[in-house]
PDB file of C-alpha atoms and ligand atoms in Angstrom:
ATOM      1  CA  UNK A 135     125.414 140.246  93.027  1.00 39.00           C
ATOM      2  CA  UNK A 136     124.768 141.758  89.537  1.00 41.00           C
ATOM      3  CA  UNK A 137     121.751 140.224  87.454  1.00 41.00           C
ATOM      4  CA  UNK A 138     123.898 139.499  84.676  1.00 42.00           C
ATOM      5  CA  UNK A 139     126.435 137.316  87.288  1.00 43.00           C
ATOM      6  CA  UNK A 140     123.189 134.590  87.837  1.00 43.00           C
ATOM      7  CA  UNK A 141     123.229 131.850  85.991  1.00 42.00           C
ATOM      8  CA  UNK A 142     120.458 129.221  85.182  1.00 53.00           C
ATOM      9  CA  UNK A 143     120.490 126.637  87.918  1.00 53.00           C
ATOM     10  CA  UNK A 144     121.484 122.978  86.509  1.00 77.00           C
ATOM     11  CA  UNK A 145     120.830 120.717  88.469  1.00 87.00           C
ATOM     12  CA  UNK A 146     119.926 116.938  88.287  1.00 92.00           C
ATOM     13  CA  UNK A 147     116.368 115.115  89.731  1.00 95.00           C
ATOM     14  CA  UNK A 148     115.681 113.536  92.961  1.00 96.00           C
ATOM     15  CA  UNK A 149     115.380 109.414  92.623  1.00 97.00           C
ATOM     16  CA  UNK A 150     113.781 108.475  95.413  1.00 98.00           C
ATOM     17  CA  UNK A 151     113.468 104.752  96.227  1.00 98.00           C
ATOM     18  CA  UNK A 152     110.372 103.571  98.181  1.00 98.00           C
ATOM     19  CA  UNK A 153     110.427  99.946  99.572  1.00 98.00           C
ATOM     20  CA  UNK A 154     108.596  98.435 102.345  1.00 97.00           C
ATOM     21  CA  UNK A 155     106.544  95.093 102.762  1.00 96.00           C
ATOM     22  CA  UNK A 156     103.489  94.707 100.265  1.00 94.00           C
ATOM     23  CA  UNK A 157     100.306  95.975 101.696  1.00 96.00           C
ATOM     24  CA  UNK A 158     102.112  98.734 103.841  1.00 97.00           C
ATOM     25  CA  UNK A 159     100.882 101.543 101.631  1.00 97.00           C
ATOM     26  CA  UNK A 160     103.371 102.532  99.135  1.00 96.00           C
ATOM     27  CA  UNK A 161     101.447 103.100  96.472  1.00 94.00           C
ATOM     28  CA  UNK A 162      98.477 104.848  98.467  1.00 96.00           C
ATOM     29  CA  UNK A 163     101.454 107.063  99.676  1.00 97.00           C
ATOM     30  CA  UNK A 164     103.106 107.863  96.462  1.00 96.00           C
ATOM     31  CA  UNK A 165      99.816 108.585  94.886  1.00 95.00           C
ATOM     32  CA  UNK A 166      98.960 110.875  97.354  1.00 97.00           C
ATOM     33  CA  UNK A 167     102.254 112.466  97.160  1.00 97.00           C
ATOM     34  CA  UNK A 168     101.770 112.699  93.775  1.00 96.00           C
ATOM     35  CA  UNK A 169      98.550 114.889  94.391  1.00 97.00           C
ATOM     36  CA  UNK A 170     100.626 117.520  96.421  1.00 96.00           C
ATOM     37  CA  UNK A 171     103.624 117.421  94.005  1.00 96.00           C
ATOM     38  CA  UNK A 172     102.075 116.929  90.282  1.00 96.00           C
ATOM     39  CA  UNK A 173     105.691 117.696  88.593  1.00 95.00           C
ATOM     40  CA  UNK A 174     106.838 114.111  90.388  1.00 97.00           C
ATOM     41  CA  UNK A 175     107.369 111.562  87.887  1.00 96.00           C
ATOM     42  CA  UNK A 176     107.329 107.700  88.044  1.00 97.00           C
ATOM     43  CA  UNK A 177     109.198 104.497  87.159  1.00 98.00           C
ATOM     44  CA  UNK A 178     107.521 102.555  85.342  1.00 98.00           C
ATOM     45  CA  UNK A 179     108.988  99.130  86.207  1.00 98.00           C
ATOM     46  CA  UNK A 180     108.963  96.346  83.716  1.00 98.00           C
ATOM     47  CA  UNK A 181     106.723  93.043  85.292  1.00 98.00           C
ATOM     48  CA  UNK A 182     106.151  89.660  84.046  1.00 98.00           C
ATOM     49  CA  UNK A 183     103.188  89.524  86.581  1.00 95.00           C
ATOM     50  CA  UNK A 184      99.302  89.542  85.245  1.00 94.00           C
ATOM     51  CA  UNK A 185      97.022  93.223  85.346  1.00 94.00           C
ATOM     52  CA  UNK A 186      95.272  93.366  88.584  1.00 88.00           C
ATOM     53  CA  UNK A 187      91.677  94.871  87.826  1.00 88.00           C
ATOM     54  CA  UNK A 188      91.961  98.320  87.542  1.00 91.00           C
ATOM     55  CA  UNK A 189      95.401  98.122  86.460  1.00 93.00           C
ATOM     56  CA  UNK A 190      96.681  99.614  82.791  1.00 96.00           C
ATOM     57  CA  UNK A 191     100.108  98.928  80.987  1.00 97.00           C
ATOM     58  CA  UNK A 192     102.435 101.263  80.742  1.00 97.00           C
ATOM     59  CA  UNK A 193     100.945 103.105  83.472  1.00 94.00           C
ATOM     60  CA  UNK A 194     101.529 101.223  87.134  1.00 94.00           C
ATOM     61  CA  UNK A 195     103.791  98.942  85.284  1.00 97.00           C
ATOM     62  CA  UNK A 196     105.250  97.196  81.864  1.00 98.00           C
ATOM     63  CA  UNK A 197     103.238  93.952  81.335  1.00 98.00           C
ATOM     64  CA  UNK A 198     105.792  91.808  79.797  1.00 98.00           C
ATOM     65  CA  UNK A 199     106.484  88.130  79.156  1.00 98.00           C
ATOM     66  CA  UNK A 200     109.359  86.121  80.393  1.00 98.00           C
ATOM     67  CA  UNK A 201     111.047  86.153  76.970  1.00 98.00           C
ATOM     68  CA  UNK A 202     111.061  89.643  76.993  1.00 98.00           C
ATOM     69  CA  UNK A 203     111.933  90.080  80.199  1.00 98.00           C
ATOM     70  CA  UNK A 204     114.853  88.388  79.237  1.00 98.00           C
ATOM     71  CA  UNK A 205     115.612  89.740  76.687  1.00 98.00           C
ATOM     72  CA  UNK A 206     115.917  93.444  78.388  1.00 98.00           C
ATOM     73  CA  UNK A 207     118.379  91.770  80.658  1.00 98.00           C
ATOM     74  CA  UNK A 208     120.635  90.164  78.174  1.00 98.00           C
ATOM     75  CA  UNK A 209     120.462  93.949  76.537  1.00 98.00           C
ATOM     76  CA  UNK A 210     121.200  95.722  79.417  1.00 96.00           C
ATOM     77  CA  UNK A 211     118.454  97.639  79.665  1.00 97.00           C
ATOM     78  CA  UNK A 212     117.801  97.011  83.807  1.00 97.00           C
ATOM     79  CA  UNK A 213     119.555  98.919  86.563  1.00 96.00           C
ATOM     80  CA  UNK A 214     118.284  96.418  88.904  1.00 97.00           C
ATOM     81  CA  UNK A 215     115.891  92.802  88.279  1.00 98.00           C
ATOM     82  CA  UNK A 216     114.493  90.799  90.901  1.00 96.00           C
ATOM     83  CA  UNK A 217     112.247  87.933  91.575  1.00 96.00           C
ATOM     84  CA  UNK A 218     109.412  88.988  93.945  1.00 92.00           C
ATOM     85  CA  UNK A 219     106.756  86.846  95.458  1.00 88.00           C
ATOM     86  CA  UNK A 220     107.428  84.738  92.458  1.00 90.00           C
ATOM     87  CA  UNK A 221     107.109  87.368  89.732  1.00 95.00           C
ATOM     88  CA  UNK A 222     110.225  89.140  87.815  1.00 98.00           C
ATOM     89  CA  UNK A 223     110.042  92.857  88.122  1.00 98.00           C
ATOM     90  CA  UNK A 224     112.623  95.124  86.917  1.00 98.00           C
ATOM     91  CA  UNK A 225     113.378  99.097  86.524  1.00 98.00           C
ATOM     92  CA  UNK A 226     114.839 100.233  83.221  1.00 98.00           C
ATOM     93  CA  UNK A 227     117.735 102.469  82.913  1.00 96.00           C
ATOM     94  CA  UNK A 228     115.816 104.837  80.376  1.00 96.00           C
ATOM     95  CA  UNK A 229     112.967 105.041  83.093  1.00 97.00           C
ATOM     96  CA  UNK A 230     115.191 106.428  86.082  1.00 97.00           C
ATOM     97  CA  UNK A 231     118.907 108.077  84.472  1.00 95.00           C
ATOM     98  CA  UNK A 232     117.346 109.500  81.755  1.00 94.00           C
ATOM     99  CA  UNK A 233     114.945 111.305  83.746  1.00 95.00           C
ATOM    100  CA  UNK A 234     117.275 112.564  86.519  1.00 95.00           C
ATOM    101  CA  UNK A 235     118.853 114.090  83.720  1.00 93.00           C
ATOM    102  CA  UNK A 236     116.476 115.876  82.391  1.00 92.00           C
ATOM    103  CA  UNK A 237     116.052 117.302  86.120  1.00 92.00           C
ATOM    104  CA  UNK A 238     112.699 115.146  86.548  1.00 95.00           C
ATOM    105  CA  UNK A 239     112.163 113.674  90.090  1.00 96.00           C
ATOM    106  CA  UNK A 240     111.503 109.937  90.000  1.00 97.00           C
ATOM    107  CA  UNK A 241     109.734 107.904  92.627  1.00 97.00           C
ATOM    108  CA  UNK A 242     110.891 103.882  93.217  1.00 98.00           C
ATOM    109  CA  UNK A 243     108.901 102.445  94.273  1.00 96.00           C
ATOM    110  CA  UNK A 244     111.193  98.582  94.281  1.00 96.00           C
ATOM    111  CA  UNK A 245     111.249  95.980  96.863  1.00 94.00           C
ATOM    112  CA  UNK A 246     113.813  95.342  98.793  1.00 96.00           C
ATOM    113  CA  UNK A 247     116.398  93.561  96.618  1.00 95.00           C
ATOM    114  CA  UNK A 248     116.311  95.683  93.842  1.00 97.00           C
ATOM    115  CA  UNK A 249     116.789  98.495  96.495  1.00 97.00           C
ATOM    116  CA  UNK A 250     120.654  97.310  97.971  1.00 97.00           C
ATOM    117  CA  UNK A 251     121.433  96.381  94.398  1.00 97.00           C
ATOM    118  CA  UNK A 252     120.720 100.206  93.456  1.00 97.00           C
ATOM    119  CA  UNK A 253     122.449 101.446  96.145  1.00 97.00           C
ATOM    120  CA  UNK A 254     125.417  99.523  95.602  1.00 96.00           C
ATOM    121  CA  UNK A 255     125.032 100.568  91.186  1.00 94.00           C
ATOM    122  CA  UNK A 256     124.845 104.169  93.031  1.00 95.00           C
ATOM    123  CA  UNK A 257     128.579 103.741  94.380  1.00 95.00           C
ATOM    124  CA  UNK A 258     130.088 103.159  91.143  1.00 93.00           C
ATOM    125  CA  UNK A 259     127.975 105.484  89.138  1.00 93.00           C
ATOM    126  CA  UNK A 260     128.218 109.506  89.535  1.00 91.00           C
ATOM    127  CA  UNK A 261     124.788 110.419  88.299  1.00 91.00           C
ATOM    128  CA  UNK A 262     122.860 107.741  90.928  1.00 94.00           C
ATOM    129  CA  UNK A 263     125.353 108.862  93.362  1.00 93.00           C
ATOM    130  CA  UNK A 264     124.302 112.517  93.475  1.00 93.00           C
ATOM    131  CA  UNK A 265     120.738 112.325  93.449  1.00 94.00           C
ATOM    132  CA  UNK A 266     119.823 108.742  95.208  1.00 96.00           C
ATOM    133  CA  UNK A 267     118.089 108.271  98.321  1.00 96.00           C
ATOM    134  CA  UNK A 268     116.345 105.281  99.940  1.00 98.00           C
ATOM    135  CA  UNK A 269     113.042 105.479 101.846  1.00 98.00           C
ATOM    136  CA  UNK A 270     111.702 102.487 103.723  1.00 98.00           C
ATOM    137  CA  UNK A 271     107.633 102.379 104.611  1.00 98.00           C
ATOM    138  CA  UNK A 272     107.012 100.313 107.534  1.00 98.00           C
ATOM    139  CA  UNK A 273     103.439  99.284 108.622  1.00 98.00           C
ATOM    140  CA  UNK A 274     102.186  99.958 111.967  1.00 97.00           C
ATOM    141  CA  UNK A 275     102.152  96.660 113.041  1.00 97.00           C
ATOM    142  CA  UNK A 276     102.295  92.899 111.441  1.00 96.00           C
ATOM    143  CA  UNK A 277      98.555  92.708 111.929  1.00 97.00           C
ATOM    144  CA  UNK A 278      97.516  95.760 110.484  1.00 97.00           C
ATOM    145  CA  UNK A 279      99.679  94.586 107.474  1.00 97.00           C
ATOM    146  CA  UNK A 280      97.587  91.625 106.822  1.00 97.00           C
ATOM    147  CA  UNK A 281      94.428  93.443 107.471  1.00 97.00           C
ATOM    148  CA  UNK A 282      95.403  95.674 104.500  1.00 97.00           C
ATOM    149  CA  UNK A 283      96.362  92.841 102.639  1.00 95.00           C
ATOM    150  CA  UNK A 284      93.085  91.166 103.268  1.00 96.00           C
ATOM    151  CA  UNK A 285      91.174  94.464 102.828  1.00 95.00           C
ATOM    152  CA  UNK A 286      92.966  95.588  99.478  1.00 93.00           C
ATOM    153  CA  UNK A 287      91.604  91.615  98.229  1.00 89.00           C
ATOM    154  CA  UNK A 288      93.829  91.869  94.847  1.00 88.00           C
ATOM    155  CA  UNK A 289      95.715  88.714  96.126  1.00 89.00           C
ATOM    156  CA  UNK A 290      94.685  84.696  96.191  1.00 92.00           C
ATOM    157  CA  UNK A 291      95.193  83.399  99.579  1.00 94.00           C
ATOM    158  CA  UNK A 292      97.948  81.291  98.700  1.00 94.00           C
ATOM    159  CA  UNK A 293      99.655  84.739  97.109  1.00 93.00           C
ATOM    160  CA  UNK A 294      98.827  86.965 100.508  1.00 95.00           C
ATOM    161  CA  UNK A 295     100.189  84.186 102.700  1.00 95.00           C
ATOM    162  CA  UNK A 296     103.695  84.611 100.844  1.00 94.00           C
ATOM    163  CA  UNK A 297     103.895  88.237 100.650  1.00 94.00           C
ATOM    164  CA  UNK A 298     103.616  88.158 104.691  1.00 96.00           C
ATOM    165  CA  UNK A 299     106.121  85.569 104.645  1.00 95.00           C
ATOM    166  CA  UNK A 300     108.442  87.469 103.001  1.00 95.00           C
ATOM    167  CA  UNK A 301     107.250  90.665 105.116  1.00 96.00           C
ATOM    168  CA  UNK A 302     109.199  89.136 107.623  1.00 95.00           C
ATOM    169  CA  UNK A 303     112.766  89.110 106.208  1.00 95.00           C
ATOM    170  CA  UNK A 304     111.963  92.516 103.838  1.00 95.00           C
ATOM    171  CA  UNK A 305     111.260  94.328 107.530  1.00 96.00           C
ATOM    172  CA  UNK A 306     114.338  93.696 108.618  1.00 96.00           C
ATOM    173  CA  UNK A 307     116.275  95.624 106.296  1.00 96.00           C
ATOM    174  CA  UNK A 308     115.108  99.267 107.497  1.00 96.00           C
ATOM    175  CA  UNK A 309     118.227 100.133 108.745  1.00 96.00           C
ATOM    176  CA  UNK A 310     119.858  99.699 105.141  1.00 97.00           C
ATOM    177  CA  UNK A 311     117.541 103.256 104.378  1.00 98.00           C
ATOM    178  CA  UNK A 312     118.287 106.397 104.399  1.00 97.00           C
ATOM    179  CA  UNK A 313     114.763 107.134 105.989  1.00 98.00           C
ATOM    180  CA  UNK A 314     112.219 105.593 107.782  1.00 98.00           C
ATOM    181  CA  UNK A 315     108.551 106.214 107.489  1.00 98.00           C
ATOM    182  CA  UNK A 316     105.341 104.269 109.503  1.00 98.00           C
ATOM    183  CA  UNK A 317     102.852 104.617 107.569  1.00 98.00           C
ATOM    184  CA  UNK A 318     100.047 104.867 110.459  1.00 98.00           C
ATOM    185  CA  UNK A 319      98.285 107.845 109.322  1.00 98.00           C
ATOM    186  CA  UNK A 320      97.861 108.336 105.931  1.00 98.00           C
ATOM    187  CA  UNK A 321      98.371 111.951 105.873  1.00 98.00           C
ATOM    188  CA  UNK A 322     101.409 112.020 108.140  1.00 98.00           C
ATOM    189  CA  UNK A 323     102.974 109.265 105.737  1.00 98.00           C
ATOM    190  CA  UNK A 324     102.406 111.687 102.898  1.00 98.00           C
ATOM    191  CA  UNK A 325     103.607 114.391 104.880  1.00 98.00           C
ATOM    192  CA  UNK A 326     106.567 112.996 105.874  1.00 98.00           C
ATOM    193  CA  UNK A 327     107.525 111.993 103.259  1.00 97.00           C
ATOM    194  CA  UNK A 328     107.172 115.460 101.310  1.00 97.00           C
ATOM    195  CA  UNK A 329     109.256 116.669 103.889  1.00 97.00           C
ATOM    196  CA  UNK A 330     111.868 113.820 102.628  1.00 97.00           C
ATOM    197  CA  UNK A 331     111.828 115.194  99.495  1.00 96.00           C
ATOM    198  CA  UNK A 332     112.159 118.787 100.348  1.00 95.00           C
ATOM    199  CA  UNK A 333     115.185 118.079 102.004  1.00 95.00           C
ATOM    200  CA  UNK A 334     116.353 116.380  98.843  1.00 93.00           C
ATOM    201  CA  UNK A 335     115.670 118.779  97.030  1.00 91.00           C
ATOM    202  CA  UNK A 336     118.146 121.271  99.280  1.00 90.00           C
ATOM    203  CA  UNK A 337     121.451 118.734  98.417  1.00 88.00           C
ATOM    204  CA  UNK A 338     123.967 120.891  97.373  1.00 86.00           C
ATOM    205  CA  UNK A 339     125.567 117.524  95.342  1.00 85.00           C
ATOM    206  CA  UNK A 340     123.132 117.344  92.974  1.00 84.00           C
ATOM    207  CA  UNK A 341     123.621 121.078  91.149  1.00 81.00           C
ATOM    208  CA  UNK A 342     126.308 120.604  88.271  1.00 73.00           C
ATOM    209  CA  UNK A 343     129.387 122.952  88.194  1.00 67.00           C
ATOM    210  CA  UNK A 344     127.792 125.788  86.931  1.00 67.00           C
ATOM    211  CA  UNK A 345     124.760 124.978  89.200  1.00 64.00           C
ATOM    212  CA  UNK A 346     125.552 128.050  91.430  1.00 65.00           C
ATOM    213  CA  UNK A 347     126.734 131.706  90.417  1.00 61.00           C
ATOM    214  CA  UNK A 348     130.493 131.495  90.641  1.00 46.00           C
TER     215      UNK A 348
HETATM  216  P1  ADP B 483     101.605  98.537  98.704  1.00 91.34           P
HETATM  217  O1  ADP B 483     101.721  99.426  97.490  1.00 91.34           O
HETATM  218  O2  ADP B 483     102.651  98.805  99.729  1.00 91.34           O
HETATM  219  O3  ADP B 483     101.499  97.081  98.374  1.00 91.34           O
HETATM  220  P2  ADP B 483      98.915  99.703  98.891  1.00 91.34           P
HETATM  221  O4  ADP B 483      99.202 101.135  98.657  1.00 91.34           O
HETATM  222  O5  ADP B 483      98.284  98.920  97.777  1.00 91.34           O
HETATM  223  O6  ADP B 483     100.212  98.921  99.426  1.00 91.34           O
HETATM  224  O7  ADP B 483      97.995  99.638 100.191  1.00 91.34           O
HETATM  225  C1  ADP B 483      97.478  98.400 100.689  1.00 91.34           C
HETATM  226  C2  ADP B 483      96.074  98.650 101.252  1.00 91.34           C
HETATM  227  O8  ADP B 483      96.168  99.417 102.449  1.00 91.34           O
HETATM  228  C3  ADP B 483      95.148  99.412 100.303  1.00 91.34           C
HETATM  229  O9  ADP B 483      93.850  98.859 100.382  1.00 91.34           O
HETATM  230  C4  ADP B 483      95.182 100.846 100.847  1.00 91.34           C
HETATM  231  O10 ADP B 483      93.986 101.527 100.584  1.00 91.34           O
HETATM  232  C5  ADP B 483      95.373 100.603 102.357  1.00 91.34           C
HETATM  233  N1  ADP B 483      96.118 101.678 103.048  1.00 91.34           N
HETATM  234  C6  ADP B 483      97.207 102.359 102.629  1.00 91.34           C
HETATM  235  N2  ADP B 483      97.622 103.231 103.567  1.00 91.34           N
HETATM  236  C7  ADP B 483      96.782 103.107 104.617  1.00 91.34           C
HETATM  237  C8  ADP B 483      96.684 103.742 105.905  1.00 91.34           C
HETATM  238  N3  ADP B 483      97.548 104.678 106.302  1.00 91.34           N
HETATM  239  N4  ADP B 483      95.693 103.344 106.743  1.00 91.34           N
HETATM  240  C9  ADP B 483      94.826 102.383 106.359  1.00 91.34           C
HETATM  241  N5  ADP B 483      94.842 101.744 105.160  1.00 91.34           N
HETATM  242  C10 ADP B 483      95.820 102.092 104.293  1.00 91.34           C
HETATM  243  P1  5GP B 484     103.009  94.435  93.220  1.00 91.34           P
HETATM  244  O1  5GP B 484     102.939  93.156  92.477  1.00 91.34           O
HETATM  245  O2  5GP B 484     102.191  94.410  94.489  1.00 91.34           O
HETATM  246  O3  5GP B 484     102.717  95.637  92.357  1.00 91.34           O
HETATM  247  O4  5GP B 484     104.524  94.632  93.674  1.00 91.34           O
HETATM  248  C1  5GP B 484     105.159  93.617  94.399  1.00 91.34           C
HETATM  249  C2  5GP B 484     106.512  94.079  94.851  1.00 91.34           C
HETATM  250  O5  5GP B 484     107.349  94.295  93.717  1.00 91.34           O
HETATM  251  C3  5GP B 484     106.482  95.403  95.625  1.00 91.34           C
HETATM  252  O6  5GP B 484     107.309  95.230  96.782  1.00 91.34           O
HETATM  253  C4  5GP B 484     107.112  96.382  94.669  1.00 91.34           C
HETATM  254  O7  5GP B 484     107.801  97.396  95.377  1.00 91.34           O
HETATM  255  C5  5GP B 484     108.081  95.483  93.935  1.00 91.34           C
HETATM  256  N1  5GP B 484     108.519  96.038  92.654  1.00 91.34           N
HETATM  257  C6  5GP B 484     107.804  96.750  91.756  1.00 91.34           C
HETATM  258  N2  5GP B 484     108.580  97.116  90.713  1.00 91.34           N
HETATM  259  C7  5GP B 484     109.819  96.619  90.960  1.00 91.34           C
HETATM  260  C8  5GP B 484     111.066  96.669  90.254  1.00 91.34           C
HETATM  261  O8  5GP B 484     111.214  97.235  89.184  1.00 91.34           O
HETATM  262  N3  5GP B 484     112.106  96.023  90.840  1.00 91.34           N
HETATM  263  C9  5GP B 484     112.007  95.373  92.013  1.00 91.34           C
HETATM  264  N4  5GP B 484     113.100  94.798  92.502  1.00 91.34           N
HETATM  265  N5  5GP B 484     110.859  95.319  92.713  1.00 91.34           N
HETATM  266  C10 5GP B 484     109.773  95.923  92.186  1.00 91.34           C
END
């Protein structure tokens, strides 16, 4: 092939949805992912739930009222909106299409609802279509999920005894994922789930037309 025949490569971002039961690590994982791949970008969902110490807006989330919560729905401006462990949470449109493309790579990190309501956006829309994929993070074990509930301590224990509740139903909808992860080691997690998005990153259906040489 002649130099002058190459083209640039075009070719859309990876949006990779991360669900899994609170307390199983997904934001320890993506964080640390993060750290290995600095170029990864975000979501930055929109909640009506409080700051948790440590926490800043517009950086782990949106801190939003209910009004205008509201009001992004009645504008359109969610892909997906869910009520989790009695809190609204919802990812804007401008957070995860705009960015694909652009070519950024965007981490989901969603529960479980707003997941299968992606995933079914994804079959009637070509961009989300091309460059979606669904990761579930499953804790070792039930018990170790409550330890690191109990350990992380950013919960009430009326708030920690739902979110294992609804551990229960979210764990049974693995098999609705594209991958799988335990998230026993920490570093194998992280690995593991680099290797995820290496392989994304190979997916012939996200380059454009003139994505290749021809
Ligand atoms: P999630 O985002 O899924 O709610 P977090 O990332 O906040 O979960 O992790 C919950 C707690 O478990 C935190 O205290 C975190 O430090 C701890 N943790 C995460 N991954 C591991 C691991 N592989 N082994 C032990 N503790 C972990
Ligand atoms: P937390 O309050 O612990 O940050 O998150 C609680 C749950 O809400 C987690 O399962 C997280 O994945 C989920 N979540 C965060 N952002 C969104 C979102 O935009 N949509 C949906 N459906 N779930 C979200």
């Amino acid at each position: 092939m002649r130099n002058s025949q190459k083209s640039k490569i075009e070719k859309l971002g990876v949006a990779m949805i991360v669900s899994g039961p609170s307390g199983t690590g997904k934001s320890t994982v993506c964080n640390e992912l993060k750290k290995l791949v600095p170029e990864l970008g975000f979501s930055i969902s929109c909640t009506t739930r409080t700051l948790r110490s440590g926490e800043e807006n517009g950086r782990e989330y949106y801190f939003i009222s209910k009004d205008e919560f509201n009001a992004k729905i009645a504008n359109n401006m969610f892909i997906e909106w869910a009520e989790v462990h009695g809190h609204f949470y919802g990812t804007l449109r401008s957070e995860v299409i705009d960015k694909v493309l652009e070519g950024e790579d965007v981490l989901l990190d969603i529960d479980v609802q707003g997941a299968m309501q992606i995933k079914k956006y994804a079959e009637s829309d070509e961009i989300l279509a091309k460059c979606l994929e669904l990761v579930f993070i499953g804790p070792p074990s039930f018990e170790e999920l409550e330890l690191r509930l109990r350990t992380r301590a950013t919960e009430t224990e009326d708030a920690i005894l739902l979110r294992l509740k609804n551990a229960k139903s979210e764990l049974e909808l693995w098999q609705e994922y594209g991958y799988l992860i335990i998230n026993n080691e920490l570093d194998k997690a992280v690995e593991e789930m680099k290797a995820v998005l290496d392989v994304m990153h190979k997916s012939a259906k996200r380059l454009t037309q003139s994505g290749f040489f021809v």
